[in-house]
XYZ file of C-alpha atoms in Angstrom:
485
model
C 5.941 -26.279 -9.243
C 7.418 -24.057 -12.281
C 9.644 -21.259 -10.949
C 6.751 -18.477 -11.860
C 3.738 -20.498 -10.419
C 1.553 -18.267 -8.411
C 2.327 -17.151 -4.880
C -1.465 -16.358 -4.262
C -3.186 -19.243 -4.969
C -2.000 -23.172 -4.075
C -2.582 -25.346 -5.765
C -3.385 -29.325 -5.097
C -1.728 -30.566 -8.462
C 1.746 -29.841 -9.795
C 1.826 -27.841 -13.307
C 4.700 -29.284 -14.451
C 2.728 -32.784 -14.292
C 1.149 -31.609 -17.527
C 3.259 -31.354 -20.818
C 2.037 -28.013 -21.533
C -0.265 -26.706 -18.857
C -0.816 -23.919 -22.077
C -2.385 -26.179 -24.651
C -4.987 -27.454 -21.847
C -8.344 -27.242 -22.871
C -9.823 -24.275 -20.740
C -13.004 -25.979 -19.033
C -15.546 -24.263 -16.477
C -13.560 -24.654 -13.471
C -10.381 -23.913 -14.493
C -8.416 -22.012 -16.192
C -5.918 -22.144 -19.178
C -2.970 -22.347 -17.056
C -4.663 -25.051 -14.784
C -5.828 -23.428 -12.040
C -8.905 -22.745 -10.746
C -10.974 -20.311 -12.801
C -10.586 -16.562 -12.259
C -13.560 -14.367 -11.187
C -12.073 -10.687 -10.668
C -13.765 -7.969 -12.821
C -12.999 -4.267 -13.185
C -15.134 -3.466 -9.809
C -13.298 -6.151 -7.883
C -9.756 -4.922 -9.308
C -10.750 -1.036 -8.227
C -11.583 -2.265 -5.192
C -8.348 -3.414 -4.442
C -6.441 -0.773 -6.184
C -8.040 1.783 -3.797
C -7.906 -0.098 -0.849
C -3.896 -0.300 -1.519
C -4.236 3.608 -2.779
C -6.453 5.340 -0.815
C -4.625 4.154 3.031
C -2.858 5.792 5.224
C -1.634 8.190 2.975
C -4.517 10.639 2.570
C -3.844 11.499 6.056
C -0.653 13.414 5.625
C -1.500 14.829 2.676
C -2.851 18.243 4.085
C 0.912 18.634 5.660
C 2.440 18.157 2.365
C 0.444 20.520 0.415
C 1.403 22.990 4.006
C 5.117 22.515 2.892
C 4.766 23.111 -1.035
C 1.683 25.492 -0.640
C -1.007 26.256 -2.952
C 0.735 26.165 -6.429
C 2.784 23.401 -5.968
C 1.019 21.114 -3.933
C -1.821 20.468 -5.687
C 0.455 20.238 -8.825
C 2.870 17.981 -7.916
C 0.181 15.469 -6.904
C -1.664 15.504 -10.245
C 1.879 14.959 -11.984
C 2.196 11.937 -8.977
C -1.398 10.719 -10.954
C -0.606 10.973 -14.039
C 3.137 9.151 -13.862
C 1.114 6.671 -11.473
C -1.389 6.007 -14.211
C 1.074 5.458 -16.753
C 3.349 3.032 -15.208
C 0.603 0.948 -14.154
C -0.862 0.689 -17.586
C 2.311 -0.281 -19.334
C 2.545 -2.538 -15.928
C -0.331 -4.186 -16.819
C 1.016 -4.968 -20.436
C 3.523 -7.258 -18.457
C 0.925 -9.661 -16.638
C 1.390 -12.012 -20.207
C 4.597 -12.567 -21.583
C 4.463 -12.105 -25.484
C 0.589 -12.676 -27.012
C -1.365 -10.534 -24.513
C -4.039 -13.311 -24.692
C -2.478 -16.418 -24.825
C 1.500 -15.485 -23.590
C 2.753 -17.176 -20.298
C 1.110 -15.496 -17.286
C 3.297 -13.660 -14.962
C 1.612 -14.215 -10.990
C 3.734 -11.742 -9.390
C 5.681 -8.492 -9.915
C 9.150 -10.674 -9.527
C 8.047 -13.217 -12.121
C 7.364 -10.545 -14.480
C 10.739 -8.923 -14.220
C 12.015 -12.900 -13.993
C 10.624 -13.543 -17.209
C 10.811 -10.909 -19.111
C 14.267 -8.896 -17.929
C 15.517 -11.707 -16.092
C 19.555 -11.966 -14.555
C 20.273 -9.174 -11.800
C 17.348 -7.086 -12.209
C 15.489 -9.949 -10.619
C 17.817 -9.905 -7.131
C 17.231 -5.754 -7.082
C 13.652 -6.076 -7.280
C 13.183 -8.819 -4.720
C 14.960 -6.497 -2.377
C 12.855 -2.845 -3.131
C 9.733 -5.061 -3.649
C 9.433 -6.948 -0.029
C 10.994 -4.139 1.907
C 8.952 -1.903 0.539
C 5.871 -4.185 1.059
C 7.701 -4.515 5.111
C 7.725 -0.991 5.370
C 3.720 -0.749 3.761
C 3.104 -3.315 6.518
C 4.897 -1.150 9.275
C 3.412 2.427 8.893
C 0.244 0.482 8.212
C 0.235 -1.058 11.945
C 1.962 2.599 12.839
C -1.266 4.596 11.734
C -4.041 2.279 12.890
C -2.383 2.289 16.538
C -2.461 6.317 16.310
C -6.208 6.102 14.962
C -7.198 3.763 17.691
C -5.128 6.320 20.393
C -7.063 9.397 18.595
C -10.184 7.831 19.482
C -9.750 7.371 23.261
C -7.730 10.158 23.286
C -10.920 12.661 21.889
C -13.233 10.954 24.478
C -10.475 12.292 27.213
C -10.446 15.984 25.734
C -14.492 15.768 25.694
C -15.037 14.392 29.456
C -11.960 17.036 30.733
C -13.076 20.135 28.445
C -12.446 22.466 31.249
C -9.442 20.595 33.169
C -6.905 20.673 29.908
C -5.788 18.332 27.406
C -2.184 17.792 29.356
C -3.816 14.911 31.285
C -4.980 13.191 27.739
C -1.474 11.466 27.133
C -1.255 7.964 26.417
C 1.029 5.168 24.774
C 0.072 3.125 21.448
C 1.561 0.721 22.234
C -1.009 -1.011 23.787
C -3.387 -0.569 20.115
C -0.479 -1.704 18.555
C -0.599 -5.105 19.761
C -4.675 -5.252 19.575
C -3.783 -4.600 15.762
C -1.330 -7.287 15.443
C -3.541 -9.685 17.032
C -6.078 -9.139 15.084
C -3.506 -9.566 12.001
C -2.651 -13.035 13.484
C -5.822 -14.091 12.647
C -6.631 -12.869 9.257
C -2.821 -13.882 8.143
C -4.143 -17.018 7.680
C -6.087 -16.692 5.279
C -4.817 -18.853 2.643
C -4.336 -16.454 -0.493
C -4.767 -13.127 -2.305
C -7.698 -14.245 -4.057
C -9.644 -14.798 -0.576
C -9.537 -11.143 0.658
C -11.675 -9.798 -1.831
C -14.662 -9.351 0.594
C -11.979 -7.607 3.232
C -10.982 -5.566 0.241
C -14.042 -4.032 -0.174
C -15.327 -3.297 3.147
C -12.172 -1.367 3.481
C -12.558 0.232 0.185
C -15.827 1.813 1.957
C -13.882 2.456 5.173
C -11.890 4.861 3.158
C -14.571 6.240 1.169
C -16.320 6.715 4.838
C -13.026 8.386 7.085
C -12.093 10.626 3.248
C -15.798 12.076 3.104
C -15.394 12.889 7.037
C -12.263 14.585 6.966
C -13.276 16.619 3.657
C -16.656 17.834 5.319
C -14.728 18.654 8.530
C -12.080 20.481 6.482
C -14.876 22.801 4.893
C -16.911 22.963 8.390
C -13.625 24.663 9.514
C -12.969 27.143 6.437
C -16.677 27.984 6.751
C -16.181 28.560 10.615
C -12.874 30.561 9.691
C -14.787 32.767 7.103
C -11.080 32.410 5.329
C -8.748 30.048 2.998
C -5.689 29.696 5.292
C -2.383 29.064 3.832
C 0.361 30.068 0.949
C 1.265 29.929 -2.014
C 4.303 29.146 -1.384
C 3.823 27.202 1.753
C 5.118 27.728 5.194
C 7.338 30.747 5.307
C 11.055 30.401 6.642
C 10.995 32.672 10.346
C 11.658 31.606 14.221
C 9.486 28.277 13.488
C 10.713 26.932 10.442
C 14.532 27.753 9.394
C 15.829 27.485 5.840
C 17.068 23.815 6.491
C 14.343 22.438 7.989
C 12.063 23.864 5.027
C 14.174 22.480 2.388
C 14.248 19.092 4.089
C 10.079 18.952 5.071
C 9.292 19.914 1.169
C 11.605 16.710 0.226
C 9.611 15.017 2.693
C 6.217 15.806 1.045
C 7.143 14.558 -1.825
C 7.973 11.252 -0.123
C 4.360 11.209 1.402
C 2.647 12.300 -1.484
C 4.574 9.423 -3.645
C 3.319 7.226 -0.211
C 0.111 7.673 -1.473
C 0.027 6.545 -4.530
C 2.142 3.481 -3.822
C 0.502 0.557 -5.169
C 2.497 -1.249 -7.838
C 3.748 -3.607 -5.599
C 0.579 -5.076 -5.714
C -0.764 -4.284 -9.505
C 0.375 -7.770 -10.793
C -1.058 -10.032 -7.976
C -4.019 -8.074 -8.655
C -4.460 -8.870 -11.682
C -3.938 -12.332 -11.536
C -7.592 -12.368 -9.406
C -9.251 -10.872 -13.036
C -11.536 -12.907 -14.984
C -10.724 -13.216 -19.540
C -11.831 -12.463 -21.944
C -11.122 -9.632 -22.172
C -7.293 -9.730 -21.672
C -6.606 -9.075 -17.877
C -4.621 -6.044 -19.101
C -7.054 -4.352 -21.019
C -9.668 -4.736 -18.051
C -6.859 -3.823 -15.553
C -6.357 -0.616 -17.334
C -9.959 -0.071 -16.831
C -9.470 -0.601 -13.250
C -6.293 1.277 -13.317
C -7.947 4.966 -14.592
C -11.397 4.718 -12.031
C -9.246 4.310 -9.361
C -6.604 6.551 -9.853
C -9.085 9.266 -10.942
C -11.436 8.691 -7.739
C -8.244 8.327 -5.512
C -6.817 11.550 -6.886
C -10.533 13.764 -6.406
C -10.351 12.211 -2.619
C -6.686 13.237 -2.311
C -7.042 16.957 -3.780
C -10.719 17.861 -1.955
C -8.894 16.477 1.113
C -5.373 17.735 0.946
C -6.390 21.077 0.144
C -9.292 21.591 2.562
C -6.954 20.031 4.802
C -4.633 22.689 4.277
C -7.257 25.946 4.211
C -8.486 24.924 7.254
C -4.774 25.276 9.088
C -2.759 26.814 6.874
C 0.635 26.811 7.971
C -0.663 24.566 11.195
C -1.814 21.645 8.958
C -1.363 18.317 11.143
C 0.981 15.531 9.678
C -2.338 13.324 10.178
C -5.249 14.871 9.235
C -7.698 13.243 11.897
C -5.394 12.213 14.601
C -3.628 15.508 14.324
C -6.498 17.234 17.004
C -7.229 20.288 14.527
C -10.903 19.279 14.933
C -12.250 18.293 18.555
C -15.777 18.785 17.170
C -17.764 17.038 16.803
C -15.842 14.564 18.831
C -18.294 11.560 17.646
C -17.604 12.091 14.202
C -14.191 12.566 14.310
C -14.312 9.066 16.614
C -16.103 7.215 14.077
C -13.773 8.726 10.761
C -10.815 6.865 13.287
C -13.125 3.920 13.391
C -13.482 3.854 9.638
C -9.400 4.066 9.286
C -8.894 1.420 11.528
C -10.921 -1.038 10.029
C -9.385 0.112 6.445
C -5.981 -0.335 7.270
C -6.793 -3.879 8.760
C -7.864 -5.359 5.294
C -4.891 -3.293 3.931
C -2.088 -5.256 5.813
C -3.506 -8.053 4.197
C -3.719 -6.471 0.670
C 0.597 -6.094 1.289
C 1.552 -8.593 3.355
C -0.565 -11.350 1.318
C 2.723 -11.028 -1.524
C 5.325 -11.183 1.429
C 3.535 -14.465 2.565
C 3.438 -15.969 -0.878
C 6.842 -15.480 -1.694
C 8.238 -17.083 1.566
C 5.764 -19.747 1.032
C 6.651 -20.614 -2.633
C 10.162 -20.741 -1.636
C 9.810 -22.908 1.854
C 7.802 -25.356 -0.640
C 10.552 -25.830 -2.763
C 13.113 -26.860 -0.089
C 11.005 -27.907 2.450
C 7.772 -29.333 1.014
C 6.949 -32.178 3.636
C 7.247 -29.602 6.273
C 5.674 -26.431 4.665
C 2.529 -28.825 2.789
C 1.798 -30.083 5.907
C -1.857 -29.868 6.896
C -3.901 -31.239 9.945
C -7.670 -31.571 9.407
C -9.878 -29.719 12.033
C -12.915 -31.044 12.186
C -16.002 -28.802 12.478
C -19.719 -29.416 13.350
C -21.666 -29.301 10.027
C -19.184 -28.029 8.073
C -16.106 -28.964 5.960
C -13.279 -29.836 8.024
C -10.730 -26.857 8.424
C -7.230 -27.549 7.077
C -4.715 -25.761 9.098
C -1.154 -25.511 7.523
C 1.433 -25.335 10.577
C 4.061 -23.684 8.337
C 1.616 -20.909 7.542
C 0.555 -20.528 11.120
C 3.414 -20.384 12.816
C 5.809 -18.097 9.753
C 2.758 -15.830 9.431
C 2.187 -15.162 12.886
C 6.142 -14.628 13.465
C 5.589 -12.101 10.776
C 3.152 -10.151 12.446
C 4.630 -10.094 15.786
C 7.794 -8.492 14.247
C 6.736 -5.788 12.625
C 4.626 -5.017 15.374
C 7.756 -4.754 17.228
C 9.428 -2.421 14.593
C 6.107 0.085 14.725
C 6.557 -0.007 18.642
C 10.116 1.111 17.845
C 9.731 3.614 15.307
C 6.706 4.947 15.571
C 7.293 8.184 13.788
C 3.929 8.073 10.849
C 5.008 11.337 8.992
C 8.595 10.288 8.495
C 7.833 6.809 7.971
C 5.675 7.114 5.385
C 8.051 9.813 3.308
C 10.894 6.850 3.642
C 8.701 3.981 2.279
C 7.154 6.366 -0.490
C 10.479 7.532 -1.481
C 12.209 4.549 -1.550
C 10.055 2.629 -3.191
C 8.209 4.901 -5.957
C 11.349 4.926 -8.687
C 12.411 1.416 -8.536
C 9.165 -0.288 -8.398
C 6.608 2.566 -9.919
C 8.762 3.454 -12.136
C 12.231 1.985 -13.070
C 10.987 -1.742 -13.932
C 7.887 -0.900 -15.252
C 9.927 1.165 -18.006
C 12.478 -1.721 -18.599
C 9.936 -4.477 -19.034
C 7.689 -2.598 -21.255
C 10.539 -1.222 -23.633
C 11.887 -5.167 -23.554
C 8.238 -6.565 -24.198
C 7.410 -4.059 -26.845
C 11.030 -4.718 -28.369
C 11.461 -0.444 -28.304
C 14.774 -0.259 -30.230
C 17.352 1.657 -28.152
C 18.414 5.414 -28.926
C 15.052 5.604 -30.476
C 13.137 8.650 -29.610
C 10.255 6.254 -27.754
C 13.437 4.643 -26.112
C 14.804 8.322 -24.538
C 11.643 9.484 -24.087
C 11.394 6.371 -21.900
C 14.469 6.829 -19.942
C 14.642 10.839 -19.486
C 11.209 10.247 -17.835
C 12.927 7.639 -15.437
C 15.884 9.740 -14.499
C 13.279 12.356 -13.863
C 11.227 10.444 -11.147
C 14.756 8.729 -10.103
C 15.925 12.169 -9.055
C 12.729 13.183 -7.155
C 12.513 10.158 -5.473
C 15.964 10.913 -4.088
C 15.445 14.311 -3.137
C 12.315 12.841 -1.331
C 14.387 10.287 0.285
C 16.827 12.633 1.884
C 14.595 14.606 2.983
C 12.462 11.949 5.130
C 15.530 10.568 6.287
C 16.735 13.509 7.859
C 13.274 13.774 9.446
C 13.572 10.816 11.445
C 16.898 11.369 12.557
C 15.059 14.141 14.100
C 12.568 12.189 15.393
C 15.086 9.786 17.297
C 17.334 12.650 18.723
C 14.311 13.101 21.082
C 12.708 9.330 21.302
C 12.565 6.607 23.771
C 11.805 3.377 22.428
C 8.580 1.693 23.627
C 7.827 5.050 25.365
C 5.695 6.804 22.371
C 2.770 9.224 23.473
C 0.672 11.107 21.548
């Protein structure tokens, strides 16, 4: 198999068995690379998008706008849209090497910066690429353990209303490892191109748990008769001390970038979409509805978030306990994120699963083609891959591990968002469009190009800093395994 050949979808045939897999006759079923024909369409590519976009994110979002305040916060997260927007469009320009309509297809982010800046660059973004998609994977299984604790948790608060909400303590651990369970199973789904259906009943999850914590967010400024918060955002005095407010408003940037984190993903995505018209142009399309429906979720929540507890704005909006009523609703808005972030594990960790895959084929391919038929009654016998089942499933149980270990959402999420928005969002993006486009260099499109790279190189530092430091915090005062919320 060719050194770019997808990491989504298997194949049964070899592409290097045909001369030039390009000048093959495109038929019905397949397509002109040789593989099975494409079906993805703008809808199918937004759904994905915001199922990546619209995750666990949102949640902290209120808290970040709390530590830039009302000028600021809603600022810097249109600029985060805007610089998002652009460097996935010029992203997209990179699924096709050369001819956007007949060049080479790239299947993954790596074999687009393989092919097209090749050498070194291709070793740096292996490394930001999969642990970025490890860390995506981690405060994933993180957040649905805290959504499944809120639930049971709110249930305690309601049956104990006048005995205190002391008693109401409990460990997620126990959620975490229903979660990873449950990602056993739908690891093994064979390919990117199979999730679509779990794609989309997430993208409604998050539709569903976004409308719910916007309408509980006005419910509270309408029951506090007030906007709460600053313009400035929380003020420096016995609970907040210069430090700690320079390092928390580097953190928000690292959880607003969190949010928009989704270019890990853009290429595989597009290599589900159906031509003509060239995958780019349609993934563009998909590109601007989602950022632009993503972005109205992510202001009317943030921001109601925020004038409904000012300066007390939880790090997770729903989890955080600012609303206790009604408890139902806020039970089934947990519910709803749950269930999203279960088909968004898969949406990252699909890429993660490839990669290894591709690359155990290559050395190993008696051991990792290996299939056993299953039969089943009145249906096509199931063929179970051993190597999948068993590298998969390791997969799974460690990270599950690592959330039981660092269990720290808010600070997590600030890391991964920081860490991974230049290099990934940004940096490569830039360097394989000005290489495809042949930009000359010292041209003004070239510096244009690269001032607005140092620019989002030096926020995503600042942003990285700051979440570190936060979960240093965090483990001053932990015990591992021993989380409660």
């Amino acid at each position: 198999m060719p050194e770019n050949a997808a990491t989504g979808n298997l194949q049964v045939f070899d592409i290097e068995d045909v001369p030039n897999s390009q000048s093959q006759i495109t038929s019905k079923c397949y397509d002109d690379d040789g593989r099975l024909k494409r079906t993805g369409s703008v809808w199918t590519a937004s759904s994905h998008i915001i199922t990546a976009v619209i995750g666990s994110g949102v949640l902290s979002l209120a808290w970040a706008i709390g530590q830039l305040g009302w000028i600021a916060g809603p600022a810097v997260m249109f600029i985060f849209s805007l610089v998002t927007f652009y460097t996935s469009s010029i992203l997209a320009e990179c699924y096709r090497a050369g001819d956007p309509l007949t060049g080479n297809r790239n299947y993954t982010y790596m074999d687009a910066v393989r092919s097209i800046l090749g050498g070194v660059n291709v070793i740096y973004c292996g490394l930001f690429q999969y642990l970025n998609l490890l860390g995506i994977v981690i405060g994933y299984t993180i957040a649905a353990s805290i959504s499944m604790t809120a639930i049971k948790k709110s249930n305690c608060f309601h049956k104990h209303k006048s005995e205190g909400k002391d008693q109401c303590q409990m460990s997620s651990n126990q959620y975490m490892i229903i979660f990873g369970v449950t990602q056993m199973f739908l690891s093994q789904i064979p390919d990117f191109d199979q999730i679509w259906w779990l794609s989309t009943v997430a993208a409604i999850m998050s539709f569903t748990y976004s409308f719910i914590g916007l309408a509980l967010g006005i419910a509270k400024v309408a029951e506090n008769g007030t906007l709460k918060g600053s313009l400035t955002g929380i003020s420096i005095g016995p609970n907040e001390s210069e430090t700690q407010k320079i390092w928390r408003t580097s953190q928000a940037l690292g959880d607003i970038a969190f949010a928009y984190s989704y270019a890990v993903v853009l290429i595989e995505i597009q290599d589900t979409v159906k031509s003509p018209p060239s995958e780019a142009k349609t993934m563009k399309k998909a590109t601007m509805i989602s950022i632009a429906v993503t972005t109205t979720f992510y202001m009317l929540c943030g921001c109601m978030g925020y004038a409904a507890f000012g300066d007390d704005a939880p790090g997770n909006l729903l989890t955080g306990f600012g609303f206790y009523n009604p408890y139902w609703l806020v039970d089934i808005a947990n519910a709803a994120i749950v269930i999203h972030l279960v088909g968004a594990y898969q949406v990252f960790a699909q890429p993660i699963f490839a990669f290894v895959e591709k690359g155990a084929t290559k050395r190993w391919p008696n051991i990792a083609d290996k299939e056993i038929n299953i039969p089943i009654p009145c249906l096509p016998p199931y063929k179970l891959n051993l190597f999948r089942l068993v590298w998969r499933t390791v997969f799974v149980i460690l990270t599950t591990v690592v959330s039981m270990l660092l269990p720290f959402f808010n600070d997590i999420v600030g890391v991964i968002g920081a860490l991974g928005f230049w290099p990934l969002t940004v940096y490569f993006p830039v360097e394989m469009y000005i290489s495809q486009k042949k930009i000359p260099k010292w041209s003004n499109r070239w510096i244009s190009l690269q001032i607005f790279s140092l620019g989002c190189l030096i926020v995503s530092v600042v942003a990285a800093v700051g979440s570190v430091a936060g979960v240093l915090g965090d483990l001053k005062k932990y015990k591992p395994f021993k989380s409660s919320y």
